[in-house]
GROMACS .gro file of C-alpha atoms in nm:
model
  488
    1UNK     CA    1   3.393 -21.464  -5.437
    2UNK     CA    2   3.557 -21.465  -5.131
    3UNK     CA    3   3.782 -21.856  -5.191
    4UNK     CA    4   3.902 -21.630  -5.578
    5UNK     CA    5   3.985 -21.324  -5.404
    6UNK     CA    6   4.192 -21.546  -5.055
    7UNK     CA    7   4.363 -21.758  -5.394
    8UNK     CA    8   4.474 -21.463  -5.604
    9UNK     CA    9   4.624 -21.326  -5.231
   10UNK     CA   10   4.835 -21.600  -5.140
   11UNK     CA   11   4.939 -21.587  -5.524
   12UNK     CA   12   5.052 -21.301  -5.517
   13UNK     CA   13   5.221 -21.313  -5.155
   14UNK     CA   14   5.391 -21.626  -5.242
   15UNK     CA   15   5.497 -21.461  -5.608
   16UNK     CA   16   5.619 -21.131  -5.411
   17UNK     CA   17   5.837 -21.392  -5.111
   18UNK     CA   18   5.942 -21.538  -5.437
   19UNK     CA   19   6.056 -21.294  -5.690
   20UNK     CA   20   6.185 -21.062  -5.422
   21UNK     CA   21   6.318 -21.207  -5.104
   22UNK     CA   22   6.545 -21.542  -5.296
   23UNK     CA   23   6.580 -21.435  -5.708
   24UNK     CA   24   6.583 -21.063  -5.723
   25UNK     CA   25   6.789 -20.907  -5.539
   26UNK     CA   26   7.100 -21.110  -5.627
   27UNK     CA   27   7.041 -21.157  -5.951
   28UNK     CA   28   7.018 -20.765  -5.880
   29UNK     CA   29   7.315 -20.686  -5.716
   30UNK     CA   30   7.465 -20.973  -5.924
   31UNK     CA   31   7.438 -20.856  -6.225
   32UNK     CA   32   7.562 -20.548  -6.177
   33UNK     CA   33   7.884 -20.641  -5.996
   34UNK     CA   34   7.898 -20.838  -6.396
   35UNK     CA   35   7.900 -20.479  -6.519
   36UNK     CA   36   8.057 -20.342  -6.337
   37UNK     CA   37   8.381 -20.611  -6.360
   38UNK     CA   38   8.373 -20.584  -6.725
   39UNK     CA   39   8.431 -20.282  -6.815
   40UNK     CA   40   8.661 -20.203  -6.499
   41UNK     CA   41   8.442 -20.020  -6.312
   42UNK     CA   42   8.266 -19.790  -6.552
   43UNK     CA   43   8.100 -19.534  -6.202
   44UNK     CA   44   8.472 -19.517  -6.067
   45UNK     CA   45   8.674 -19.456  -6.420
   46UNK     CA   46   8.396 -19.180  -6.534
   47UNK     CA   47   8.213 -19.001  -6.220
   48UNK     CA   48   8.361 -18.678  -6.345
   49UNK     CA   49   8.257 -18.736  -6.783
   50UNK     CA   50   7.935 -18.828  -6.636
   51UNK     CA   51   7.920 -18.419  -6.496
   52UNK     CA   52   8.085 -18.333  -6.846
   53UNK     CA   53   7.762 -18.429  -7.036
   54UNK     CA   54   7.553 -18.183  -6.836
   55UNK     CA   55   7.738 -17.915  -7.096
   56UNK     CA   56   7.516 -17.889  -7.315
   57UNK     CA   57   7.247 -18.160  -7.289
   58UNK     CA   58   6.960 -17.951  -7.284
   59UNK     CA   59   7.066 -17.916  -7.630
   60UNK     CA   60   6.814 -18.098  -7.775
   61UNK     CA   61   6.702 -17.956  -8.077
   62UNK     CA   62   6.373 -18.009  -8.181
   63UNK     CA   63   6.307 -18.325  -7.954
   64UNK     CA   64   6.370 -18.439  -7.641
   65UNK     CA   65   6.711 -18.313  -7.449
   66UNK     CA   66   6.946 -18.544  -7.314
   67UNK     CA   67   6.918 -18.314  -6.941
   68UNK     CA   68   6.486 -18.367  -7.030
   69UNK     CA   69   6.502 -18.710  -7.043
   70UNK     CA   70   6.769 -18.739  -6.676
   71UNK     CA   71   6.498 -18.470  -6.615
   72UNK     CA   72   6.215 -18.729  -6.683
   73UNK     CA   73   6.366 -19.044  -6.531
   74UNK     CA   74   6.485 -18.908  -6.245
   75UNK     CA   75   6.104 -18.808  -6.194
   76UNK     CA   76   5.977 -19.125  -6.160
   77UNK     CA   77   6.284 -19.228  -5.934
   78UNK     CA   78   6.273 -18.958  -5.691
   79UNK     CA   79   5.928 -18.987  -5.557
   80UNK     CA   80   5.809 -19.099  -5.217
   81UNK     CA   81   6.061 -19.396  -5.157
   82UNK     CA   82   6.356 -19.066  -5.090
   83UNK     CA   83   6.110 -18.972  -4.797
   84UNK     CA   84   5.956 -19.305  -4.669
   85UNK     CA   85   6.107 -19.575  -4.764
   86UNK     CA   86   6.451 -19.440  -4.614
   87UNK     CA   87   6.302 -19.426  -4.296
   88UNK     CA   88   6.116 -19.826  -4.368
   89UNK     CA   89   6.534 -19.882  -4.401
   90UNK     CA   90   6.593 -19.784  -4.113
   91UNK     CA   91   6.417 -19.816  -3.879
   92UNK     CA   92   6.413 -20.175  -3.961
   93UNK     CA   93   6.729 -20.256  -4.043
   94UNK     CA   94   6.902 -20.015  -3.866
   95UNK     CA   95   7.115 -19.693  -3.994
   96UNK     CA   96   7.352 -19.972  -4.171
   97UNK     CA   97   7.132 -20.019  -4.390
   98UNK     CA   98   7.256 -19.703  -4.603
   99UNK     CA   99   7.541 -19.857  -4.649
  100UNK     CA  100   7.396 -20.120  -4.823
  101UNK     CA  101   7.191 -19.869  -5.006
  102UNK     CA  102   7.516 -19.671  -5.103
  103UNK     CA  103   7.687 -19.988  -5.276
  104UNK     CA  104   7.332 -20.145  -5.381
  105UNK     CA  105   7.364 -19.784  -5.599
  106UNK     CA  106   7.727 -19.730  -5.671
  107UNK     CA  107   7.710 -20.109  -5.851
  108UNK     CA  108   7.377 -20.060  -5.987
  109UNK     CA  109   7.515 -19.720  -6.203
  110UNK     CA  110   7.719 -19.990  -6.408
  111UNK     CA  111   7.422 -20.169  -6.460
  112UNK     CA  112   7.154 -19.889  -6.552
  113UNK     CA  113   7.471 -19.805  -6.853
  114UNK     CA  114   7.415 -20.065  -6.976
  115UNK     CA  115   7.020 -20.079  -7.013
  116UNK     CA  116   7.058 -19.727  -7.060
  117UNK     CA  117   7.313 -19.789  -7.428
  118UNK     CA  118   7.146 -20.050  -7.509
  119UNK     CA  119   6.774 -19.879  -7.530
  120UNK     CA  120   6.967 -19.573  -7.683
  121UNK     CA  121   7.088 -19.799  -7.983
  122UNK     CA  122   6.743 -20.016  -8.088
  123UNK     CA  123   6.584 -19.653  -8.060
  124UNK     CA  124   6.357 -19.614  -8.358
  125UNK     CA  125   6.241 -19.246  -8.539
  126UNK     CA  126   5.937 -19.128  -8.392
  127UNK     CA  127   5.849 -18.925  -8.760
  128UNK     CA  128   5.777 -18.649  -8.481
  129UNK     CA  129   6.204 -18.518  -8.422
  130UNK     CA  130   6.131 -18.784  -8.145
  131UNK     CA  131   6.261 -19.104  -8.063
  132UNK     CA  132   6.062 -19.423  -7.863
  133UNK     CA  133   6.282 -19.776  -7.729
  134UNK     CA  134   6.344 -19.927  -7.415
  135UNK     CA  135   6.301 -20.284  -7.319
  136UNK     CA  136   6.064 -20.439  -7.543
  137UNK     CA  137   6.246 -20.332  -7.828
  138UNK     CA  138   6.615 -20.406  -7.808
  139UNK     CA  139   6.428 -20.754  -7.619
  140UNK     CA  140   6.219 -20.875  -8.025
  141UNK     CA  141   6.530 -20.677  -8.163
  142UNK     CA  142   6.817 -20.774  -8.010
  143UNK     CA  143   6.653 -21.099  -7.942
  144UNK     CA  144   6.429 -21.185  -8.165
  145UNK     CA  145   6.174 -21.233  -7.871
  146UNK     CA  146   5.824 -21.074  -7.968
  147UNK     CA  147   5.632 -21.238  -7.675
  148UNK     CA  148   5.968 -21.172  -7.404
  149UNK     CA  149   5.916 -20.802  -7.520
  150UNK     CA  150   5.550 -20.845  -7.511
  151UNK     CA  151   5.495 -20.992  -7.134
  152UNK     CA  152   5.750 -20.699  -7.070
  153UNK     CA  153   5.569 -20.408  -7.209
  154UNK     CA  154   5.229 -20.576  -6.977
  155UNK     CA  155   5.387 -20.596  -6.657
  156UNK     CA  156   5.553 -20.230  -6.759
  157UNK     CA  157   5.138 -20.090  -6.827
  158UNK     CA  158   5.036 -20.284  -6.492
  159UNK     CA  159   5.317 -20.177  -6.206
  160UNK     CA  160   5.458 -19.807  -6.336
  161UNK     CA  161   5.162 -19.688  -6.596
  162UNK     CA  162   4.866 -19.774  -6.392
  163UNK     CA  163   4.896 -19.913  -5.995
  164UNK     CA  164   5.205 -19.745  -5.884
  165UNK     CA  165   5.049 -19.444  -5.990
  166UNK     CA  166   4.758 -19.476  -5.753
  167UNK     CA  167   5.002 -19.511  -5.501
  168UNK     CA  168   5.161 -19.236  -5.552
  169UNK     CA  169   4.834 -19.042  -5.537
  170UNK     CA  170   4.756 -19.143  -5.205
  171UNK     CA  171   5.076 -19.059  -5.066
  172UNK     CA  172   5.018 -18.700  -5.217
  173UNK     CA  173   4.658 -18.692  -5.072
  174UNK     CA  174   4.737 -18.839  -4.714
  175UNK     CA  175   4.971 -18.563  -4.696
  176UNK     CA  176   4.788 -18.361  -4.768
  177UNK     CA  177   4.504 -18.485  -4.520
  178UNK     CA  178   4.717 -18.485  -4.273
  179UNK     CA  179   4.921 -18.147  -4.293
  180UNK     CA  180   4.637 -17.893  -4.429
  181UNK     CA  181   4.303 -18.128  -4.378
  182UNK     CA  182   4.246 -18.125  -4.755
  183UNK     CA  183   3.981 -18.382  -4.797
  184UNK     CA  184   4.107 -18.670  -5.035
  185UNK     CA  185   3.834 -18.652  -5.280
  186UNK     CA  186   3.929 -18.295  -5.351
  187UNK     CA  187   4.319 -18.384  -5.388
  188UNK     CA  188   4.211 -18.661  -5.638
  189UNK     CA  189   3.945 -18.420  -5.885
  190UNK     CA  190   4.286 -18.102  -5.811
  191UNK     CA  191   4.500 -18.379  -5.925
  192UNK     CA  192   4.393 -18.551  -6.269
  193UNK     CA  193   4.302 -18.101  -6.343
  194UNK     CA  194   4.673 -18.026  -6.318
  195UNK     CA  195   4.730 -18.375  -6.477
  196UNK     CA  196   4.550 -18.452  -6.717
  197UNK     CA  197   4.706 -18.089  -6.961
  198UNK     CA  198   5.033 -18.255  -6.938
  199UNK     CA  199   4.959 -18.653  -7.019
  200UNK     CA  200   4.725 -18.561  -7.333
  201UNK     CA  201   5.033 -18.252  -7.440
  202UNK     CA  202   5.284 -18.633  -7.468
  203UNK     CA  203   5.584 -18.663  -7.395
  204UNK     CA  204   5.715 -18.340  -7.499
  205UNK     CA  205   5.511 -18.175  -7.235
  206UNK     CA  206   5.607 -18.452  -6.967
  207UNK     CA  207   5.979 -18.353  -7.051
  208UNK     CA  208   5.940 -17.998  -7.035
  209UNK     CA  209   5.782 -18.060  -6.710
  210UNK     CA  210   6.023 -18.258  -6.556
  211UNK     CA  211   6.316 -18.026  -6.684
  212UNK     CA  212   6.142 -17.782  -6.471
  213UNK     CA  213   6.030 -17.896  -6.160
  214UNK     CA  214   6.319 -18.244  -6.064
  215UNK     CA  215   6.628 -17.989  -6.101
  216UNK     CA  216   6.385 -17.749  -5.795
  217UNK     CA  217   6.308 -17.966  -5.572
  218UNK     CA  218   6.607 -18.128  -5.519
  219UNK     CA  219   6.839 -17.820  -5.457
  220UNK     CA  220   6.593 -17.723  -5.244
  221UNK     CA  221   6.568 -18.071  -5.095
  222UNK     CA  222   6.944 -18.111  -5.032
  223UNK     CA  223   6.982 -17.782  -4.933
  224UNK     CA  224   6.755 -17.819  -4.679
  225UNK     CA  225   6.949 -18.122  -4.587
  226UNK     CA  226   7.268 -17.894  -4.581
  227UNK     CA  227   7.111 -17.670  -4.351
  228UNK     CA  228   7.053 -17.998  -4.113
  229UNK     CA  229   7.377 -18.121  -4.091
  230UNK     CA  230   7.569 -17.783  -4.102
  231UNK     CA  231   7.349 -17.677  -3.690
  232UNK     CA  232   7.529 -18.048  -3.604
  233UNK     CA  233   7.800 -18.076  -3.742
  234UNK     CA  234   7.928 -18.174  -3.427
  235UNK     CA  235   7.741 -18.473  -3.449
  236UNK     CA  236   7.842 -18.583  -3.810
  237UNK     CA  237   8.140 -18.835  -3.779
  238UNK     CA  238   7.971 -19.028  -3.491
  239UNK     CA  239   7.712 -19.049  -3.747
  240UNK     CA  240   7.897 -19.200  -3.985
  241UNK     CA  241   8.084 -19.416  -3.734
  242UNK     CA  242   7.736 -19.479  -3.711
  243UNK     CA  243   7.660 -19.630  -4.002
  244UNK     CA  244   7.970 -19.859  -4.145
  245UNK     CA  245   7.910 -19.991  -3.712
  246UNK     CA  246   7.552 -20.052  -3.751
  247UNK     CA  247   7.551 -20.205  -4.108
  248UNK     CA  248   7.824 -20.475  -4.022
  249UNK     CA  249   7.656 -20.561  -3.686
  250UNK     CA  250   7.908 -20.409  -3.526
  251UNK     CA  251   7.767 -20.204  -3.255
  252UNK     CA  252   7.513 -20.555  -3.156
  253UNK     CA  253   7.843 -20.847  -3.194
  254UNK     CA  254   7.887 -20.788  -2.788
  255UNK     CA  255   7.546 -20.888  -2.727
  256UNK     CA  256   7.569 -21.201  -2.952
  257UNK     CA  257   7.315 -21.067  -3.215
  258UNK     CA  258   7.592 -20.972  -3.459
  259UNK     CA  259   7.413 -21.193  -3.718
  260UNK     CA  260   7.098 -21.114  -3.699
  261UNK     CA  261   7.149 -20.662  -3.801
  262UNK     CA  262   7.346 -20.767  -4.033
  263UNK     CA  263   7.133 -20.967  -4.261
  264UNK     CA  264   6.895 -20.727  -4.155
  265UNK     CA  265   7.070 -20.419  -4.230
  266UNK     CA  266   7.180 -20.562  -4.608
  267UNK     CA  267   6.824 -20.645  -4.654
  268UNK     CA  268   6.633 -20.335  -4.618
  269UNK     CA  269   6.905 -20.147  -4.748
  270UNK     CA  270   6.962 -20.339  -5.090
  271UNK     CA  271   6.602 -20.334  -5.095
  272UNK     CA  272   6.475 -19.992  -5.049
  273UNK     CA  273   6.787 -19.862  -5.217
  274UNK     CA  274   6.592 -20.079  -5.608
  275UNK     CA  275   6.321 -20.014  -5.547
  276UNK     CA  276   6.438 -19.620  -5.500
  277UNK     CA  277   6.662 -19.643  -5.792
  278UNK     CA  278   6.551 -19.857  -6.009
  279UNK     CA  279   6.880 -19.944  -6.145
  280UNK     CA  280   6.847 -20.320  -6.404
  281UNK     CA  281   6.397 -20.254  -6.372
  282UNK     CA  282   6.413 -20.145  -6.755
  283UNK     CA  283   6.209 -19.861  -6.683
  284UNK     CA  284   6.443 -19.599  -6.736
  285UNK     CA  285   6.510 -19.678  -7.039
  286UNK     CA  286   6.212 -19.647  -7.127
  287UNK     CA  287   6.242 -19.265  -7.164
  288UNK     CA  288   6.703 -19.301  -7.222
  289UNK     CA  289   6.539 -19.402  -7.580
  290UNK     CA  290   6.344 -19.100  -7.600
  291UNK     CA  291   6.657 -18.839  -7.612
  292UNK     CA  292   6.866 -18.710  -7.866
  293UNK     CA  293   7.229 -18.770  -7.735
  294UNK     CA  294   7.538 -18.480  -7.788
  295UNK     CA  295   7.752 -18.642  -7.811
  296UNK     CA  296   7.607 -18.871  -8.104
  297UNK     CA  297   7.705 -19.175  -7.909
  298UNK     CA  298   7.412 -19.399  -7.725
  299UNK     CA  299   7.680 -19.470  -7.460
  300UNK     CA  300   7.614 -19.078  -7.382
  301UNK     CA  301   7.315 -19.121  -7.288
  302UNK     CA  302   7.475 -19.432  -7.033
  303UNK     CA  303   7.589 -19.220  -6.906
  304UNK     CA  304   7.382 -18.989  -6.825
  305UNK     CA  305   7.133 -19.187  -6.616
  306UNK     CA  306   7.419 -19.293  -6.474
  307UNK     CA  307   7.406 -19.001  -6.302
  308UNK     CA  308   7.059 -19.019  -6.263
  309UNK     CA  309   7.129 -19.331  -5.981
  310UNK     CA  310   7.404 -19.154  -5.857
  311UNK     CA  311   7.113 -18.824  -5.729
  312UNK     CA  312   6.874 -19.070  -5.690
  313UNK     CA  313   7.035 -19.224  -5.378
  314UNK     CA  314   7.378 -19.160  -5.259
  315UNK     CA  315   7.262 -18.717  -5.264
  316UNK     CA  316   6.820 -18.779  -5.211
  317UNK     CA  317   6.795 -19.043  -5.048
  318UNK     CA  318   7.158 -18.964  -4.834
  319UNK     CA  319   6.972 -18.618  -4.762
  320UNK     CA  320   6.669 -18.820  -4.576
  321UNK     CA  321   6.919 -19.047  -4.427
  322UNK     CA  322   7.119 -18.710  -4.239
  323UNK     CA  323   6.831 -18.598  -4.117
  324UNK     CA  324   6.710 -18.887  -3.962
  325UNK     CA  325   7.028 -19.012  -3.806
  326UNK     CA  326   7.181 -18.705  -3.634
  327UNK     CA  327   6.786 -18.701  -3.477
  328UNK     CA  328   6.939 -18.933  -3.247
  329UNK     CA  329   6.838 -19.267  -3.229
  330UNK     CA  330   6.546 -19.230  -2.980
  331UNK     CA  331   6.346 -19.126  -3.335
  332UNK     CA  332   6.462 -19.416  -3.558
  333UNK     CA  333   6.422 -19.717  -3.262
  334UNK     CA  334   6.070 -19.669  -3.146
  335UNK     CA  335   5.760 -19.676  -3.279
  336UNK     CA  336   5.756 -19.408  -3.516
  337UNK     CA  337   5.769 -19.544  -3.912
  338UNK     CA  338   5.751 -19.492  -4.270
  339UNK     CA  339   5.664 -19.078  -4.371
  340UNK     CA  340   5.578 -19.007  -3.976
  341UNK     CA  341   5.999 -19.054  -3.901
  342UNK     CA  342   6.060 -18.871  -4.177
  343UNK     CA  343   5.851 -18.576  -4.012
  344UNK     CA  344   5.890 -18.646  -3.699
  345UNK     CA  345   6.307 -18.594  -3.757
  346UNK     CA  346   6.243 -18.333  -3.968
  347UNK     CA  347   6.018 -18.149  -3.688
  348UNK     CA  348   6.310 -18.177  -3.428
  349UNK     CA  349   6.549 -17.977  -3.662
  350UNK     CA  350   6.331 -17.689  -3.743
  351UNK     CA  351   6.041 -17.725  -3.567
  352UNK     CA  352   5.696 -17.780  -3.641
  353UNK     CA  353   5.733 -17.648  -4.026
  354UNK     CA  354   5.943 -17.938  -4.152
  355UNK     CA  355   5.630 -18.124  -4.101
  356UNK     CA  356   5.433 -17.942  -4.389
  357UNK     CA  357   5.770 -17.939  -4.614
  358UNK     CA  358   5.803 -18.311  -4.543
  359UNK     CA  359   5.436 -18.271  -4.684
  360UNK     CA  360   5.506 -18.014  -4.979
  361UNK     CA  361   5.799 -18.296  -5.059
  362UNK     CA  362   5.578 -18.558  -5.082
  363UNK     CA  363   5.383 -18.316  -5.263
  364UNK     CA  364   5.647 -18.201  -5.619
  365UNK     CA  365   5.786 -18.586  -5.554
  366UNK     CA  366   5.520 -18.788  -5.553
  367UNK     CA  367   5.371 -18.543  -5.911
  368UNK     CA  368   5.625 -18.579  -6.132
  369UNK     CA  369   5.705 -18.915  -6.060
  370UNK     CA  370   5.361 -18.965  -6.123
  371UNK     CA  371   5.414 -18.790  -6.494
  372UNK     CA  372   5.708 -18.984  -6.539
  373UNK     CA  373   5.513 -19.353  -6.454
  374UNK     CA  374   5.324 -19.282  -6.671
  375UNK     CA  375   5.565 -19.164  -7.027
  376UNK     CA  376   5.659 -19.526  -6.924
  377UNK     CA  377   5.279 -19.634  -7.021
  378UNK     CA  378   5.291 -19.485  -7.285
  379UNK     CA  379   5.594 -19.637  -7.510
  380UNK     CA  380   5.538 -19.960  -7.463
  381UNK     CA  381   5.141 -19.920  -7.530
  382UNK     CA  382   5.198 -19.741  -7.823
  383UNK     CA  383   5.485 -20.120  -7.844
  384UNK     CA  384   5.183 -20.312  -7.777
  385UNK     CA  385   4.900 -20.173  -7.986
  386UNK     CA  386   5.152 -20.068  -8.304
  387UNK     CA  387   5.140 -19.723  -8.543
  388UNK     CA  388   4.762 -19.823  -8.644
  389UNK     CA  389   4.632 -19.786  -8.324
  390UNK     CA  390   4.842 -19.669  -8.094
  391UNK     CA  391   4.647 -19.324  -8.078
  392UNK     CA  392   4.250 -19.479  -7.971
  393UNK     CA  393   4.524 -19.730  -7.710
  394UNK     CA  394   4.662 -19.441  -7.593
  395UNK     CA  395   4.351 -19.205  -7.520
  396UNK     CA  396   4.229 -19.485  -7.339
  397UNK     CA  397   4.537 -19.598  -7.139
  398UNK     CA  398   4.518 -19.185  -7.056
  399UNK     CA  399   4.204 -19.191  -6.899
  400UNK     CA  400   4.237 -19.570  -6.712
  401UNK     CA  401   4.510 -19.397  -6.527
  402UNK     CA  402   4.350 -19.043  -6.462
  403UNK     CA  403   4.074 -19.312  -6.355
  404UNK     CA  404   4.370 -19.436  -6.109
  405UNK     CA  405   4.533 -19.086  -5.985
  406UNK     CA  406   4.139 -19.089  -5.813
  407UNK     CA  407   4.075 -19.436  -5.701
  408UNK     CA  408   4.410 -19.397  -5.535
  409UNK     CA  409   4.354 -19.011  -5.392
  410UNK     CA  410   4.024 -19.198  -5.180
  411UNK     CA  411   4.123 -19.504  -5.070
  412UNK     CA  412   4.379 -19.786  -5.049
  413UNK     CA  413   4.414 -20.083  -5.297
  414UNK     CA  414   4.708 -20.299  -5.089
  415UNK     CA  415   4.570 -20.607  -5.264
  416UNK     CA  416   4.685 -20.372  -5.636
  417UNK     CA  417   4.991 -20.262  -5.519
  418UNK     CA  418   5.078 -20.586  -5.391
  419UNK     CA  419   5.030 -20.709  -5.746
  420UNK     CA  420   5.182 -20.443  -5.856
  421UNK     CA  421   5.514 -20.556  -5.713
  422UNK     CA  422   5.451 -20.869  -5.830
  423UNK     CA  423   5.468 -20.699  -6.218
  424UNK     CA  424   5.748 -20.451  -6.225
  425UNK     CA  425   5.943 -20.806  -6.016
  426UNK     CA  426   5.883 -21.044  -6.301
  427UNK     CA  427   5.971 -20.728  -6.553
  428UNK     CA  428   6.261 -20.630  -6.413
  429UNK     CA  429   6.317 -21.007  -6.398
  430UNK     CA  430   6.301 -21.025  -6.786
  431UNK     CA  431   6.440 -20.694  -6.812
  432UNK     CA  432   6.778 -20.851  -6.602
  433UNK     CA  433   6.802 -21.142  -6.868
  434UNK     CA  434   6.776 -20.919  -7.156
  435UNK     CA  435   7.076 -20.728  -7.056
  436UNK     CA  436   7.277 -20.981  -6.962
  437UNK     CA  437   7.264 -21.184  -7.313
  438UNK     CA  438   7.291 -20.802  -7.539
  439UNK     CA  439   7.535 -20.697  -7.301
  440UNK     CA  440   7.816 -20.781  -7.535
  441UNK     CA  441   7.764 -20.513  -7.787
  442UNK     CA  442   7.681 -20.271  -7.517
  443UNK     CA  443   8.040 -20.405  -7.384
  444UNK     CA  444   8.121 -20.348  -7.763
  445UNK     CA  445   7.932 -19.982  -7.714
  446UNK     CA  446   8.099 -19.871  -7.462
  447UNK     CA  447   8.539 -19.948  -7.543
  448UNK     CA  448   8.402 -19.780  -7.944
  449UNK     CA  449   8.285 -19.469  -7.693
  450UNK     CA  450   8.666 -19.488  -7.508
  451UNK     CA  451   8.786 -19.491  -7.756
  452UNK     CA  452   8.713 -19.188  -7.967
  453UNK     CA  453   8.729 -19.015  -7.681
  454UNK     CA  454   9.089 -19.171  -7.575
  455UNK     CA  455   9.138 -19.017  -7.944
  456UNK     CA  456   9.072 -18.680  -7.815
  457UNK     CA  457   8.780 -18.668  -8.040
  458UNK     CA  458   8.394 -18.633  -7.974
  459UNK     CA  459   8.227 -19.004  -7.975
  460UNK     CA  460   8.003 -19.047  -8.292
  461UNK     CA  461   7.812 -19.410  -8.383
  462UNK     CA  462   7.863 -19.595  -8.701
  463UNK     CA  463   7.642 -19.852  -8.714
  464UNK     CA  464   7.778 -19.983  -9.028
  465UNK     CA  465   8.106 -20.125  -8.776
  466UNK     CA  466   7.837 -20.332  -8.579
  467UNK     CA  467   7.797 -20.523  -8.834
  468UNK     CA  468   7.554 -20.765  -8.600
  469UNK     CA  469   7.350 -20.461  -8.484
  470UNK     CA  470   7.360 -20.262  -8.785
  471UNK     CA  471   7.056 -20.446  -8.940
  472UNK     CA  472   6.847 -20.349  -8.686
  473UNK     CA  473   6.925 -20.022  -8.613
  474UNK     CA  474   6.677 -19.777  -8.780
  475UNK     CA  475   6.903 -19.524  -8.948
  476UNK     CA  476   6.695 -19.299  -8.964
  477UNK     CA  477   6.740 -19.272  -8.574
  478UNK     CA  478   7.138 -19.358  -8.658
  479UNK     CA  479   7.247 -19.279  -8.950
  480UNK     CA  480   7.556 -19.340  -9.090
  481UNK     CA  481   7.826 -19.050  -9.075
  482UNK     CA  482   8.017 -18.914  -9.344
  483UNK     CA  483   8.374 -18.979  -9.326
  484UNK     CA  484   8.572 -18.773  -9.206
  485UNK     CA  485   8.280 -18.664  -8.921
  486UNK     CA  486   8.416 -18.668  -8.612
  487UNK     CA  487   8.537 -18.301  -8.465
  488UNK     CA  488   8.880 -18.305  -8.364
   0.00000   0.00000   0.00000
């Protein structure tokens, strides 16, 4: 048994080294650059438009609104990576890693637009005023590859639905034990008691919970970061200069370590940035497909999810980075790493209560990630099981998620977490192949939206104008609008 376990561990480690170290990072960045070029810098040209779509985004009728879909995707994106991941990037790659995180997010915004627009275009009516969809749906309908769609779903369920929920539960339990002395088993029981009614309430319940918690927790964290920056406003210019100098190894040039420093900053910043914002991973499109969009066009949700990448990395991750860098190099060049570094930085700025604030922030960030990760898994369980068997499959899946929450709370299963990384890497590669192949359709949908916007009308999706797509579109989700229905 030991030899089998060792063989499995070696296989997983080798797979992660190949996918994350030599393939995925370059494919993600390359795809993002390609989408940016082909849309002529959509994330820059339509930056203001992203925010304008928030007006009216809470109106989803009886279904899930665009704002709820954004909140749910942010719930999954904004997690321990925004607190611990940023600290790891700075500790291992220096302050310059933050520059590469920013760059990764800017490029990833275009990728997020493409995958979420495709998810909307191929969404299906669930029969309860809500929709379902995501990569599995557009892989099968757009590429005609059922096996590829099924493999994607399996990888997502393993990574997000089960393993990462165990990781989030572990982060909460460790934070509560460290800050308040609560036994980890008690935290696990409490999490199950709180999470159970939410996930058994279905995607509507999850969306409503995310809509309430995510904006509040993000706002409080942003306010705290602004206070810290204002307290250290005289040091801000030098901190910003340090990020840019470190990104290009200018500090290390005199010592001959420039090349190594730049490589470390790039790798840590890009990797942690991708882990944080999930652009191109194929996770966010699962919730993007559930939304009733305003305007009534697939590209509208593409813009909304593009905003999610911006808020996750360029706002919330920057908050954490500011607090750490402004605490001084003596802190982030020492032995302290991960969440302890974030806690130490905040304690330096505001006193002992800073450590408790970080513990509460982890609780909220990880909790919302937990329920959002569950929702991704439910969508793909439904896809694999089919309509007739989905109720039973979802019930079993819910019990499995609760079990993983308890297991994660009381133990650390590194092998399972590493396997989750491998599963996530595989699903990301599958998704990237799909969105690159289907990108001409996404570009056409973007041009259609842009054309109507320039004409001064509210963009409306008419499937009949896209012959190759029309036969695959669910007519219940996207009925052909009557002539002259566009609002002037």
